[in-house]
PDB file of C-alpha atoms and ligand atoms in Angstrom:
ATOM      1  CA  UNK Q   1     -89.831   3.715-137.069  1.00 94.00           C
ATOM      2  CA  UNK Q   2     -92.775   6.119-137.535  1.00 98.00           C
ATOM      3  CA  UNK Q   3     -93.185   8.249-134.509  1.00 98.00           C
ATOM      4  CA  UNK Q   4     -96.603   8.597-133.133  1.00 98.00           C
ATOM      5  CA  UNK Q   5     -98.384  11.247-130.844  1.00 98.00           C
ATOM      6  CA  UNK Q   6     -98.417   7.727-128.653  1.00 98.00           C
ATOM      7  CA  UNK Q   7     -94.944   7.471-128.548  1.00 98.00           C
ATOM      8  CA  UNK Q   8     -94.227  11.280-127.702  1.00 98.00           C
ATOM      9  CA  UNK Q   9     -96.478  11.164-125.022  1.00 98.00           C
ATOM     10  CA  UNK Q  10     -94.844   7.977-123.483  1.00 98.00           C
ATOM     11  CA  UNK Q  11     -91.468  10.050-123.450  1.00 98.00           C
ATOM     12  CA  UNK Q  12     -92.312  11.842-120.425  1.00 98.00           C
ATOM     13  CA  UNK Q  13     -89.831  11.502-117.871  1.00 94.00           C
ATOM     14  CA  UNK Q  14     -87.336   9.509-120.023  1.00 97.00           C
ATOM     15  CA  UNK Q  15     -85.166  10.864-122.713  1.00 97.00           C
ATOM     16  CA  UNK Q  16     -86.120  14.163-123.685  1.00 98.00           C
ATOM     17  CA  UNK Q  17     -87.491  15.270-126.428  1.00 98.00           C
ATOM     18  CA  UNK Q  18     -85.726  17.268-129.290  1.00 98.00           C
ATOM     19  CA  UNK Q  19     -88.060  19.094-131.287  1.00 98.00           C
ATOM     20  CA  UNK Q  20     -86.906  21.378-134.283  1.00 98.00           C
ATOM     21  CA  UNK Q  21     -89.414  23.869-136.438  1.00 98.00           C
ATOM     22  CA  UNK Q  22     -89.401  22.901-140.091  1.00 98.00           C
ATOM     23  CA  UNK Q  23     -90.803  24.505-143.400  1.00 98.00           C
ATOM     24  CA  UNK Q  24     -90.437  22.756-146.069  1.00 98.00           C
ATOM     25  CA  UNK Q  25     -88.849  19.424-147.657  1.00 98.00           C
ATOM     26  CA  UNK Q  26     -85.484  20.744-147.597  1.00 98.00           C
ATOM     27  CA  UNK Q  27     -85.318  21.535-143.991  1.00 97.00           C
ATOM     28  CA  UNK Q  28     -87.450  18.588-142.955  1.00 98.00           C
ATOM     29  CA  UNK Q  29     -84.934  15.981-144.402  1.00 98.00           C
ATOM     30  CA  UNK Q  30     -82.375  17.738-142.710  1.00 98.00           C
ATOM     31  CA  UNK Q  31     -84.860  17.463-139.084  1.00 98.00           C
ATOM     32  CA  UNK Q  32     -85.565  14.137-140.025  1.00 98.00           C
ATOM     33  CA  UNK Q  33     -82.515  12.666-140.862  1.00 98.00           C
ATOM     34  CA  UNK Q  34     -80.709  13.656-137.671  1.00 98.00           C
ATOM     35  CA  UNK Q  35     -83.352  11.476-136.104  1.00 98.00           C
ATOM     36  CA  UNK Q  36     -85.287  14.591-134.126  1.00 98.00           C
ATOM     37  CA  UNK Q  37     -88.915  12.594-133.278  1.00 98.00           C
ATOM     38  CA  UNK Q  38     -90.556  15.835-132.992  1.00 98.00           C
ATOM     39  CA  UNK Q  39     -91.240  18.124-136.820  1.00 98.00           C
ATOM     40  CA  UNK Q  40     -93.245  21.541-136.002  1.00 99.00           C
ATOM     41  CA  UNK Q  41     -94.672  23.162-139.427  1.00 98.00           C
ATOM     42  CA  UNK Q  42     -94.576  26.355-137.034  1.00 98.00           C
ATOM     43  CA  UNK Q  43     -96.705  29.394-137.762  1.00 98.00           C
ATOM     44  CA  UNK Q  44     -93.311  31.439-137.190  1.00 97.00           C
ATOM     45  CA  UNK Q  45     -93.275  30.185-141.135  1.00 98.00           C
ATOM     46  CA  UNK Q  46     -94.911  33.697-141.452  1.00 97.00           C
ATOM     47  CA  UNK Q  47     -91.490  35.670-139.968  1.00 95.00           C
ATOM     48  CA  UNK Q  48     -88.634  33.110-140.424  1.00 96.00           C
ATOM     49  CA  UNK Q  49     -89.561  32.637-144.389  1.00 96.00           C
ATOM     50  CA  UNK Q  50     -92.382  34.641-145.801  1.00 97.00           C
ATOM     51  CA  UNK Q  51     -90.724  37.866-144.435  1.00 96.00           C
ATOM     52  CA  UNK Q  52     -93.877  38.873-142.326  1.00 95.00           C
ATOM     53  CA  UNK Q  53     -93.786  40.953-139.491  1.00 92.00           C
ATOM     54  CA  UNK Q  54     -95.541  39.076-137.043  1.00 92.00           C
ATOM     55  CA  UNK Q  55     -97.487  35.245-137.308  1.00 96.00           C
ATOM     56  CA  UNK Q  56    -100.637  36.598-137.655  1.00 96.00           C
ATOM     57  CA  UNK Q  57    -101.340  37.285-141.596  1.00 98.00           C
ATOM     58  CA  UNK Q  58    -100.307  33.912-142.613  1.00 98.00           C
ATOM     59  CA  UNK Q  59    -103.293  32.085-144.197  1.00 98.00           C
ATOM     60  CA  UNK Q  60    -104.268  28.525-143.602  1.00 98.00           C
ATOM     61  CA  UNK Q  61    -103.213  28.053-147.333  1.00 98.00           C
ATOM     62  CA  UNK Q  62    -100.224  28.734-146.862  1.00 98.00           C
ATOM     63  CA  UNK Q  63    -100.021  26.381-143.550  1.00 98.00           C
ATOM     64  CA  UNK Q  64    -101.140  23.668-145.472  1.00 99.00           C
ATOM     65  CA  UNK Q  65     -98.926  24.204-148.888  1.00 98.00           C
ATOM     66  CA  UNK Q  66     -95.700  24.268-146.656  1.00 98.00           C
ATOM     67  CA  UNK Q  67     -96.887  21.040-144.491  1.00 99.00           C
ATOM     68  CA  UNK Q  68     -97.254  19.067-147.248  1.00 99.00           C
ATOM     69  CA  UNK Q  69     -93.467  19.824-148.159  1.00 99.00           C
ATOM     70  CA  UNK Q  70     -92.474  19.080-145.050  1.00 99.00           C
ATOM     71  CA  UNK Q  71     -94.129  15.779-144.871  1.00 98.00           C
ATOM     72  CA  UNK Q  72     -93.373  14.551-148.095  1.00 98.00           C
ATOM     73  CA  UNK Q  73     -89.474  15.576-146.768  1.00 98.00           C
ATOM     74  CA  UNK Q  74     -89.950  13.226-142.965  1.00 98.00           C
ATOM     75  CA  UNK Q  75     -89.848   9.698-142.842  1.00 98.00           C
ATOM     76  CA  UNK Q  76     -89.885   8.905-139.112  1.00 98.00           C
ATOM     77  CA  UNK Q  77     -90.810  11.980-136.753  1.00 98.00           C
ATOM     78  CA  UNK Q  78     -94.241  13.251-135.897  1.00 98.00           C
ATOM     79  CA  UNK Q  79     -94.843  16.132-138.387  1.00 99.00           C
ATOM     80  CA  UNK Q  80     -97.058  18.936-135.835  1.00 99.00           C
ATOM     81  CA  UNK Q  81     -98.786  21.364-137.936  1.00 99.00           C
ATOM     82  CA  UNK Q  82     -99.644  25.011-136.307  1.00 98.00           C
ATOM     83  CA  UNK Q  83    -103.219  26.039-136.408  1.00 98.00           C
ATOM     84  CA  UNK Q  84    -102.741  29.784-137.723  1.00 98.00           C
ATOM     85  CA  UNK Q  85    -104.173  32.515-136.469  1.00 98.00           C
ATOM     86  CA  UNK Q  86    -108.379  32.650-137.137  1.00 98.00           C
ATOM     87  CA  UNK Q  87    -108.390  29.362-138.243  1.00 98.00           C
ATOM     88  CA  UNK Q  88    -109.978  28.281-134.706  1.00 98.00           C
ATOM     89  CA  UNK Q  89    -110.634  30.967-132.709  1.00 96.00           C
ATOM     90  CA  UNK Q  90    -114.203  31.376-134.240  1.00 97.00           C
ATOM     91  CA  UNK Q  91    -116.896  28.310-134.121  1.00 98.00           C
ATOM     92  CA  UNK Q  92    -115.943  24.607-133.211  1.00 98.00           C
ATOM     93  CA  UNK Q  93    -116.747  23.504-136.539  1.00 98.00           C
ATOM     94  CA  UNK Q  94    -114.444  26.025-138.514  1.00 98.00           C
ATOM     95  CA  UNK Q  95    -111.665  25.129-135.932  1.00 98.00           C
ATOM     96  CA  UNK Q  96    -112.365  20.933-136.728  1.00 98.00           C
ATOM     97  CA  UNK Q  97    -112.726  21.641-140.824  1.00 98.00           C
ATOM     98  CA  UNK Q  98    -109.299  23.470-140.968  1.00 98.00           C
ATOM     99  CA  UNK Q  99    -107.790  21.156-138.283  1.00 98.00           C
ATOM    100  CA  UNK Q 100    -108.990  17.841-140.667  1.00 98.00           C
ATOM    101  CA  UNK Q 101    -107.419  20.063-143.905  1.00 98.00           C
ATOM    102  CA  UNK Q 102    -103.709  19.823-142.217  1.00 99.00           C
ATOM    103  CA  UNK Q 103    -104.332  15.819-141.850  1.00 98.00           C
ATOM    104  CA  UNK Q 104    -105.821  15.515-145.544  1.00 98.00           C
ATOM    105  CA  UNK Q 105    -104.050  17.608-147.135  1.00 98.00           C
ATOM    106  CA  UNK Q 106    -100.764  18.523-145.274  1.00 98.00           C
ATOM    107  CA  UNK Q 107    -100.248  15.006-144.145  1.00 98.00           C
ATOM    108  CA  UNK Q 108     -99.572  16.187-140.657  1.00 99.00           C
ATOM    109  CA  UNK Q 109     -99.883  13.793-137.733  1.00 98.00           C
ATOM    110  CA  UNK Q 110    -100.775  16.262-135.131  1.00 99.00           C
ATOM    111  CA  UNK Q 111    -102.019  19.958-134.656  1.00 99.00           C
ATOM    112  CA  UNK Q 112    -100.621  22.628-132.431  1.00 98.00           C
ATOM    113  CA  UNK Q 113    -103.269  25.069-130.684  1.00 98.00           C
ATOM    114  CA  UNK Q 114    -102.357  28.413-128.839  1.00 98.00           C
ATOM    115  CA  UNK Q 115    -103.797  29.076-125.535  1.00 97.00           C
ATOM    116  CA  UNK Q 116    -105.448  27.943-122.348  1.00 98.00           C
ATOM    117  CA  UNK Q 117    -108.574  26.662-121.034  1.00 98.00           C
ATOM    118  CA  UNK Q 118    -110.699  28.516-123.215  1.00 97.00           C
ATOM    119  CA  UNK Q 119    -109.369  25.812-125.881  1.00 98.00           C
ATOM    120  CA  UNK Q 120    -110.201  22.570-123.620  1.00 98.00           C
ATOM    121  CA  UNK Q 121    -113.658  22.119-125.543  1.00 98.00           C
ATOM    122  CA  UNK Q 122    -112.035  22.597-129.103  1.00 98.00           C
ATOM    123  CA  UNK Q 123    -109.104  20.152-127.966  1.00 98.00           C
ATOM    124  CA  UNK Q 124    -111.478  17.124-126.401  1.00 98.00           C
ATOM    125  CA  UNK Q 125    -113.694  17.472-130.140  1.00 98.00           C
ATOM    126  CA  UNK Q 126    -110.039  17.192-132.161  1.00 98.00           C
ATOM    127  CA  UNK Q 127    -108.916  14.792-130.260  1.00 98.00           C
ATOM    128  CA  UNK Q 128    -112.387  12.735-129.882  1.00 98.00           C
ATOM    129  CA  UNK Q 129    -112.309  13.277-133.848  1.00 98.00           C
ATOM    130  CA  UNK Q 130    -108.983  11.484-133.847  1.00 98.00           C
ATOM    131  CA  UNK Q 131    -106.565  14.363-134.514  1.00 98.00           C
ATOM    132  CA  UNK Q 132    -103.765  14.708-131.769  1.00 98.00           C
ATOM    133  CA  UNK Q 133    -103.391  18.140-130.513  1.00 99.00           C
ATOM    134  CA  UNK Q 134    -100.400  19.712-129.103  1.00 99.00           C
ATOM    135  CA  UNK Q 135    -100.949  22.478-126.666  1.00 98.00           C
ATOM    136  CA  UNK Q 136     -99.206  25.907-126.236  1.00 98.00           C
ATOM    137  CA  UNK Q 137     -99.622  28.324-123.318  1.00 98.00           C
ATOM    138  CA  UNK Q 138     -97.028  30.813-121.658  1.00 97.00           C
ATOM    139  CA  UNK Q 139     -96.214  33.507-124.805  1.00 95.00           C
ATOM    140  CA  UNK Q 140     -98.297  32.929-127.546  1.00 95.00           C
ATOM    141  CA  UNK Q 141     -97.267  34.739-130.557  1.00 93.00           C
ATOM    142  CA  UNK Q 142    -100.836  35.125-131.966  1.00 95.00           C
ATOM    143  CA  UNK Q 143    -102.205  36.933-128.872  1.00 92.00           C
ATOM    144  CA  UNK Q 144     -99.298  39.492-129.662  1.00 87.00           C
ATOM    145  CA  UNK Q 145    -101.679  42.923-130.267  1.00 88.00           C
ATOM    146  CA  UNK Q 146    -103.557  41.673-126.406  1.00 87.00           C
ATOM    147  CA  UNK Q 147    -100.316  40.995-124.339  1.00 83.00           C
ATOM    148  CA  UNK Q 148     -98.864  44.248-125.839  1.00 76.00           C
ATOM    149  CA  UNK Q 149     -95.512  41.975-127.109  1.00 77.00           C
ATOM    150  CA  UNK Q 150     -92.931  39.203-126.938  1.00 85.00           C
ATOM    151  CA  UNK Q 151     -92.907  39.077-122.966  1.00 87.00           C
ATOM    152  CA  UNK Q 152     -91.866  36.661-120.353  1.00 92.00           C
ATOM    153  CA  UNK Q 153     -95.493  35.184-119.279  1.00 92.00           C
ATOM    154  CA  UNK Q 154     -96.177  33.952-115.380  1.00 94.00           C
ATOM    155  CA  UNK Q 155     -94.069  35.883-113.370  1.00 95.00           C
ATOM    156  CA  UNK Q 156     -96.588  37.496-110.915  1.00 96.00           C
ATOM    157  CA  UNK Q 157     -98.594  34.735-108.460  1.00 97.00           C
ATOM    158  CA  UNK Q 158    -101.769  35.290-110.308  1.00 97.00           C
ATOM    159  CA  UNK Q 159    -100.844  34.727-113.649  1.00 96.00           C
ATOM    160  CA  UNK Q 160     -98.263  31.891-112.692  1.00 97.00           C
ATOM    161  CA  UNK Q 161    -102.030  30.250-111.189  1.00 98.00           C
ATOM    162  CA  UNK Q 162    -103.583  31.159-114.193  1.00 97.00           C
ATOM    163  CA  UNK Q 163    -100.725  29.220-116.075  1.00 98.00           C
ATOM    164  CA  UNK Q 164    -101.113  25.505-113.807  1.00 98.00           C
ATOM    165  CA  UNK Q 165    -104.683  25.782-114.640  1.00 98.00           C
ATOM    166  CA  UNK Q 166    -105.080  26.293-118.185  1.00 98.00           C
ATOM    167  CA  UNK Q 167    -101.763  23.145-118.214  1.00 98.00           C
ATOM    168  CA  UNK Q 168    -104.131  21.080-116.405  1.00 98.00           C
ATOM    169  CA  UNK Q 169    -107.444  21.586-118.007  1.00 98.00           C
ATOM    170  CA  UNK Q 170    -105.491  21.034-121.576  1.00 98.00           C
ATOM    171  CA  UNK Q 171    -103.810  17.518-120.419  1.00 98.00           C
ATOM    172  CA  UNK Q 172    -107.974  16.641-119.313  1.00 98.00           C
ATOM    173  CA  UNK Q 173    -108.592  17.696-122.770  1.00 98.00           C
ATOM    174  CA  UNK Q 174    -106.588  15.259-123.923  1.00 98.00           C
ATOM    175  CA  UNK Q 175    -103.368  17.268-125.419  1.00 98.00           C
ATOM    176  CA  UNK Q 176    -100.155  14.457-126.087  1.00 99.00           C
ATOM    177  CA  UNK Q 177     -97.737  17.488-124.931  1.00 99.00           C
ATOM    178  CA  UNK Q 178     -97.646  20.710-124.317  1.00 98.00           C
ATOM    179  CA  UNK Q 179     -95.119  23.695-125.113  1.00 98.00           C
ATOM    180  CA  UNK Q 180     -94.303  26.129-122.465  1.00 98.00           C
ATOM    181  CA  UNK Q 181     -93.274  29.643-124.231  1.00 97.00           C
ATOM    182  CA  UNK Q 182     -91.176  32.081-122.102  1.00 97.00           C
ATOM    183  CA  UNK Q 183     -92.340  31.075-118.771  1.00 97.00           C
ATOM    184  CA  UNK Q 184     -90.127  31.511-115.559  1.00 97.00           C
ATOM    185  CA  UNK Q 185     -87.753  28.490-115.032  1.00 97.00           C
ATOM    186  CA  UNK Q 186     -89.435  27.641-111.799  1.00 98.00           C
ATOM    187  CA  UNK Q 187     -92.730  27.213-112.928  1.00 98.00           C
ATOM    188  CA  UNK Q 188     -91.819  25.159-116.398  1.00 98.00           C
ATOM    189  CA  UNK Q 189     -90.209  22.959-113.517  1.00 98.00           C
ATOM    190  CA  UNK Q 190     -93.802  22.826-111.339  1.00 98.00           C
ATOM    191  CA  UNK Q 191     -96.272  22.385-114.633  1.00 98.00           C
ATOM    192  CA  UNK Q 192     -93.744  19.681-115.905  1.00 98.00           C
ATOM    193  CA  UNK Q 193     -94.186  17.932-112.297  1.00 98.00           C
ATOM    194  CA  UNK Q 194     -97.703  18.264-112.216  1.00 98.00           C
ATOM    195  CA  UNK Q 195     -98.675  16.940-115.713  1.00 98.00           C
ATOM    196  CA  UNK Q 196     -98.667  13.234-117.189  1.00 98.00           C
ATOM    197  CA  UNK Q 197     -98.387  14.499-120.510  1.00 98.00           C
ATOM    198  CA  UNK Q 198     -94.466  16.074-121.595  1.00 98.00           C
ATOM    199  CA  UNK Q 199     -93.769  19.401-121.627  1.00 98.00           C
ATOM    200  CA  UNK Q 200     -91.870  21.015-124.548  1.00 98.00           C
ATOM    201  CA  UNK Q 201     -90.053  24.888-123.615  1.00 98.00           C
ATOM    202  CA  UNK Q 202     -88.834  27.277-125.770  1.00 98.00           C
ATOM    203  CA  UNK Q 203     -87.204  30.100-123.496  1.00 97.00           C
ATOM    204  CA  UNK Q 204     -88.155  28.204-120.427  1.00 98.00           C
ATOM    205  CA  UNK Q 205     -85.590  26.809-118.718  1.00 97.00           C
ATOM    206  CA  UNK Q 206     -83.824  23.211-118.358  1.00 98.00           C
ATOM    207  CA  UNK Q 207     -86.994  21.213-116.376  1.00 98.00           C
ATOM    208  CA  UNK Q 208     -89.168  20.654-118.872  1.00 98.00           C
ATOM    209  CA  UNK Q 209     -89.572  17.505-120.619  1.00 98.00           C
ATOM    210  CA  UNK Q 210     -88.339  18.575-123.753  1.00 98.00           C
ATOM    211  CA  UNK Q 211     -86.632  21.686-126.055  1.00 98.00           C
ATOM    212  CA  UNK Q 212     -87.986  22.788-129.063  1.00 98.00           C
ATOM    213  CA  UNK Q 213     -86.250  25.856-131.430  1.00 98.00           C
ATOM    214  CA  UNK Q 214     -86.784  27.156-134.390  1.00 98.00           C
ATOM    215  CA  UNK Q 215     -84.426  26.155-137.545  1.00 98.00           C
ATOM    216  CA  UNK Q 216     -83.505  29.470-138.828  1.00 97.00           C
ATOM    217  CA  UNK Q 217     -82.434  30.325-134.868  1.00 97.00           C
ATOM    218  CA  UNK Q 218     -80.779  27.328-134.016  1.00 98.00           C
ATOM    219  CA  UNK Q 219     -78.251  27.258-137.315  1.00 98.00           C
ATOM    220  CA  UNK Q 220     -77.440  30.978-136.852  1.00 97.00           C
ATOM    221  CA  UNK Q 221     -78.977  31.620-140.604  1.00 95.00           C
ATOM    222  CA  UNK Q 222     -81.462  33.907-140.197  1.00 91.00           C
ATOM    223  CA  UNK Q 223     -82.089  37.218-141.068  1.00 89.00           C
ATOM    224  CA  UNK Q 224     -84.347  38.433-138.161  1.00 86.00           C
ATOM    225  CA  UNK Q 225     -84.294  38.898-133.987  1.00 87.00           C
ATOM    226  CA  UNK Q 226     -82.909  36.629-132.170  1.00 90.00           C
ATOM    227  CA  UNK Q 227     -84.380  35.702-129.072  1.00 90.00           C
ATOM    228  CA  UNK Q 228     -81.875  35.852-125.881  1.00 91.00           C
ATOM    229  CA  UNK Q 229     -82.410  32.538-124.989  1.00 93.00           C
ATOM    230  CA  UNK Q 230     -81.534  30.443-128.147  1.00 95.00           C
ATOM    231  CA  UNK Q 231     -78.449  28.415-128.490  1.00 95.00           C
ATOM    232  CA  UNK Q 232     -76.999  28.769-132.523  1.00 97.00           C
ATOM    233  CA  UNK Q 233     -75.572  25.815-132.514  1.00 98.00           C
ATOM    234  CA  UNK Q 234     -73.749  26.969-135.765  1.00 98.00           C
ATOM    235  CA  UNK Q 235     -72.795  30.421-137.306  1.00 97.00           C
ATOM    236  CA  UNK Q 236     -74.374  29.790-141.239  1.00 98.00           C
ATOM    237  CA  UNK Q 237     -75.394  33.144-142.096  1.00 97.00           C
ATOM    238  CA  UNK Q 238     -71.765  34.436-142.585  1.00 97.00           C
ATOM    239  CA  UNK Q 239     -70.486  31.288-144.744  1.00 98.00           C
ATOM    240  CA  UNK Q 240     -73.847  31.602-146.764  1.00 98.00           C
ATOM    241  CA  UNK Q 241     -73.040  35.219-147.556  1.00 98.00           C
ATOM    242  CA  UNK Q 242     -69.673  34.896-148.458  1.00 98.00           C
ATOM    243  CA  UNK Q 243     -70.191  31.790-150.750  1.00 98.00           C
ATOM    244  CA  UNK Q 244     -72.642  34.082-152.481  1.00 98.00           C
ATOM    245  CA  UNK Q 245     -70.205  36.898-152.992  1.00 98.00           C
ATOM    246  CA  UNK Q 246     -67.238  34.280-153.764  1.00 98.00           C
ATOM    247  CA  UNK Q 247     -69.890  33.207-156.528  1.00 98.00           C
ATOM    248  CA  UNK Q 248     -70.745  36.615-157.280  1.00 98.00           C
ATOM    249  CA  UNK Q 249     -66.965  37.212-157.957  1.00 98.00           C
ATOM    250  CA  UNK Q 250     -65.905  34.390-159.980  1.00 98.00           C
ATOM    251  CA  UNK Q 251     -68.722  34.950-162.433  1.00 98.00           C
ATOM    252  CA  UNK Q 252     -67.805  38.962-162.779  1.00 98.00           C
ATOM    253  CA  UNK Q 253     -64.425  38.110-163.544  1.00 98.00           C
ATOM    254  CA  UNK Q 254     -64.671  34.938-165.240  1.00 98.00           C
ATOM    255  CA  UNK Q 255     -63.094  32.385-163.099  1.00 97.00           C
ATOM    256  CA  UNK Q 256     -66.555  30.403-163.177  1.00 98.00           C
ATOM    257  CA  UNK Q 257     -67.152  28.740-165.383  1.00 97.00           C
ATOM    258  CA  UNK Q 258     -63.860  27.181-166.502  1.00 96.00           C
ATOM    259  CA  UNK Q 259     -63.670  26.026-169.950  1.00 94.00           C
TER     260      UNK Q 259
HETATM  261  O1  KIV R 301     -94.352  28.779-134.600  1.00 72.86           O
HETATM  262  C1  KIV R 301     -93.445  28.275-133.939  1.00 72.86           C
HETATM  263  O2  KIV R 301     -92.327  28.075-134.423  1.00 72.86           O
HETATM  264  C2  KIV R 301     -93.746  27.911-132.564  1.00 72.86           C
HETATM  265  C3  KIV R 301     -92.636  27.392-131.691  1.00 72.86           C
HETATM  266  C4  KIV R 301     -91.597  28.392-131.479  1.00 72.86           C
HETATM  267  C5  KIV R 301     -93.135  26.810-130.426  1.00 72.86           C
HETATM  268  O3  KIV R 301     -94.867  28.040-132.138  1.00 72.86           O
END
């Protein structure tokens, strides 16, 4: 059955919530068909497959392009689409246009916004507008060149405060869920408690509501830095590489193909 933002939001407190980055049809079969409820077109598309540096050069074209792959690849789960960066940090209206192009044209069911209360007015027009939004405070990867790099987020009082605050003011904006990047533990475990609406961590301990990762990380296949705390729960990049050369070898000295 089709997932809905609905449905995710009715998880909270119950079984928790898998959620798996995917980038196009290939990998979202794969997400889909192990019966994950929760597909996230992530922005870290830019990093994990395009071979940028950072998420921040790629363009809402390309967003689109690869969420339209991975929705023609999911049957059941909620396919979240990430709002890249510029595409609503400027007026409301630019921020609604490119949110409506993921829904048209991508397919998506939901969007994913970075940031905290500063986003509550943008989030209560999308949603009023009829296009779920999934939040995301703690590290956000697009505010990279501010916060000076991938850091743990909330560990002093002050910006733990800051942290509740902008969680609470996106559930009254109406957000389904809400990821919680690299945030102490402790806290994930308070904002969980204090919202109606699930939490989803990435680097943020076991109280949350939900775990999301992203593919590349999670199959031990990619080529990048890996964060210290994902789990691989497999060990592909070696057994890619050496079917390659084992392919490499049998055409070089004609073992493949056979007659
Ligand atoms: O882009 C992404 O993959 C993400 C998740 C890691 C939350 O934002």
């Amino acid at each position: 059955m089709k997932q809905t933002a609905v449905k995710i939001r009715a998880m909270k407190g119950g079984q928790k919530i898998a959620t798996l980055t995917a980038y196009d049809y290939l990998t979202a079969r794969y997400v889909d068909e192990a019966g994950i409820p929760l597909v996230l077109v992530g922005d870290s598309l830019a990093m994990t497959v395009l071979g940028y540096e950072t998420t921040l050069p790629v363009t809402m074209d390309e967003m689109v392009h690869h969420t339209a792959a991975v929705s023609r690849g999911v049957k059941e789960a909620l396919v979240v689409a990430d709002m890249p960066f510029m595409s609503y940090q400027g007026t409301l209206e630019h921020a609604v246009e490119n949110a409506g192009r993921f829904i048209k044209e991508g397919l998506a069911d939901a969007v994913k916004i970075e940031g905290g209360a500063m986003r509550g007015e943008l989030i209560e027009k999308l949603v009023a507008n009829g296009i779920p939004v999934l939040g995301h405070i703690g590290l956000t990867p697009q505010s990279v060149k501010e916060t000076g790099g991938f850091k743990m987020q909330g560990k002093t009082a002050e910006s733990a405060r800051k942290l509740m605050d902008d969680a609470m003011v996106l559930e009254q904006a109406g957000v389904f869920a809400l990821v919680l990047e690299c945030v102490p533990d402790d806290l994930a475990q308070k904002i969980t408690a204090s919202l109606t609406v699930p939490t989803i961590g990435i680097g943020a301990g076991p109280y949350c509501d939900g775990q999301i990762l992203v593919f590349t990380d999670l199959l031990g296949m990619g080529l990048g830095h890996v964060p210290g705390f994902v789990k691989q729960f497999a060990d592909l990049k070696p057994q890619i590489q050496k079917a390659l050369s084992a392919y490499k070898n049998a055409v070089e000295e004609s073992v493949f193909p056979g007659k």
